Amino acid sequence: MIKTTTEYSSSSNPVSADDEFNMIFLDTKAVAQYLGCSLPTARQIMYRADFPLIKVGKNLRVERSALKKWAQDRHV
């Protein structure tokens, strides 16, 4: 099951440990909220070569766990 969300909430995690195929994808608005930046800045970040971007047609998505790992790897 693949889910897409426009809001990031660490308290509502529908992914169960038993189902490794459950994935949650975040859109640009959720990425901006997670990173604490504006939508235009989130779009610029999402187009970086090292960002784990997934394009679905014109829509930009990122898997929640990939975003978390990407952000942790860049934490100073």
Coordinates of C-alpha atoms in Angstrom, one line a residue:
M1 CA 0.0 0.0 0.0
I2 CA 1.4 3.4 -1.0
K3 CA 0.1 6.5 0.8
T4 CA 0.6 10.2 -0.1
T5 CA 0.2 12.9 2.4
T6 CA 0.3 16.7 2.4
E7 CA 1.0 16.9 6.1
Y8 CA 3.9 15.5 8.1
S9 CA 3.0 14.2 11.5
S10 CA 5.3 11.9 13.4
S11 CA 2.6 10.9 15.8
S12 CA 0.4 9.4 13.1
N13 CA 2.5 6.7 11.5
P14 CA 0.3 4.3 9.6
V15 CA 3.3 2.2 8.6
S16 CA 3.5 -1.1 10.4
A17 CA 6.7 -2.9 11.0
D18 CA 5.3 -6.1 9.6
D19 CA 4.5 -4.6 6.2
E20 CA 7.7 -3.5 4.5
F21 CA 5.8 -2.4 1.4
N22 CA 3.9 0.4 3.2
M23 CA 5.4 3.7 2.0
I24 CA 4.4 7.2 2.8
F25 CA 5.2 9.9 0.2
L26 CA 5.3 13.6 1.0
D27 CA 4.5 16.4 -1.5
T28 CA 6.2 19.8 -1.7
K29 CA 3.9 21.3 1.0
A30 CA 4.8 18.5 3.5
V31 CA 8.5 18.8 2.7
A32 CA 8.3 22.6 3.3
Q33 CA 6.6 22.0 6.6
Y34 CA 9.1 19.3 7.7
L35 CA 12.1 21.4 6.8
G36 CA 10.6 24.7 8.1
C37 CA 10.9 26.6 4.8
S38 CA 8.7 28.2 2.2
L39 CA 7.2 26.3 -0.8
P40 CA 9.6 27.9 -3.3
T41 CA 12.6 27.0 -1.2
A42 CA 11.3 23.4 -0.7
R43 CA 11.0 23.1 -4.5
Q44 CA 14.6 24.3 -5.0
I45 CA 15.8 21.8 -2.4
M46 CA 13.8 19.0 -4.0
Y47 CA 15.5 19.6 -7.4
R48 CA 19.0 19.2 -5.9
A49 CA 20.9 16.3 -7.4
D50 CA 21.4 14.7 -4.0
F51 CA 17.8 14.9 -3.0
P52 CA 15.8 11.6 -3.2
L53 CA 13.1 13.1 -5.5
I54 CA 10.4 11.0 -7.2
K55 CA 8.5 12.6 -10.0
V56 CA 4.9 11.4 -10.6
G57 CA 4.0 13.2 -13.8
K58 CA 4.4 16.9 -12.8
N59 CA 4.1 16.1 -9.1
L60 CA 7.1 16.0 -6.9
R61 CA 7.2 13.4 -4.1
V62 CA 9.7 12.0 -1.6
E63 CA 9.4 9.0 0.6
R64 CA 9.2 10.1 4.2
S65 CA 12.0 7.9 5.5
A66 CA 14.3 9.0 2.6
L67 CA 13.6 12.7 3.5
K68 CA 14.4 12.0 7.1
K69 CA 17.7 10.2 6.2
W70 CA 18.6 13.0 3.7
A71 CA 18.0 15.7 6.4
Q72 CA 20.0 13.8 9.0
D73 CA 23.0 13.3 6.7
R74 CA 23.1 17.1 6.2
H75 CA 22.7 18.0 9.8
V76 CA 25.5 20.2 11.2

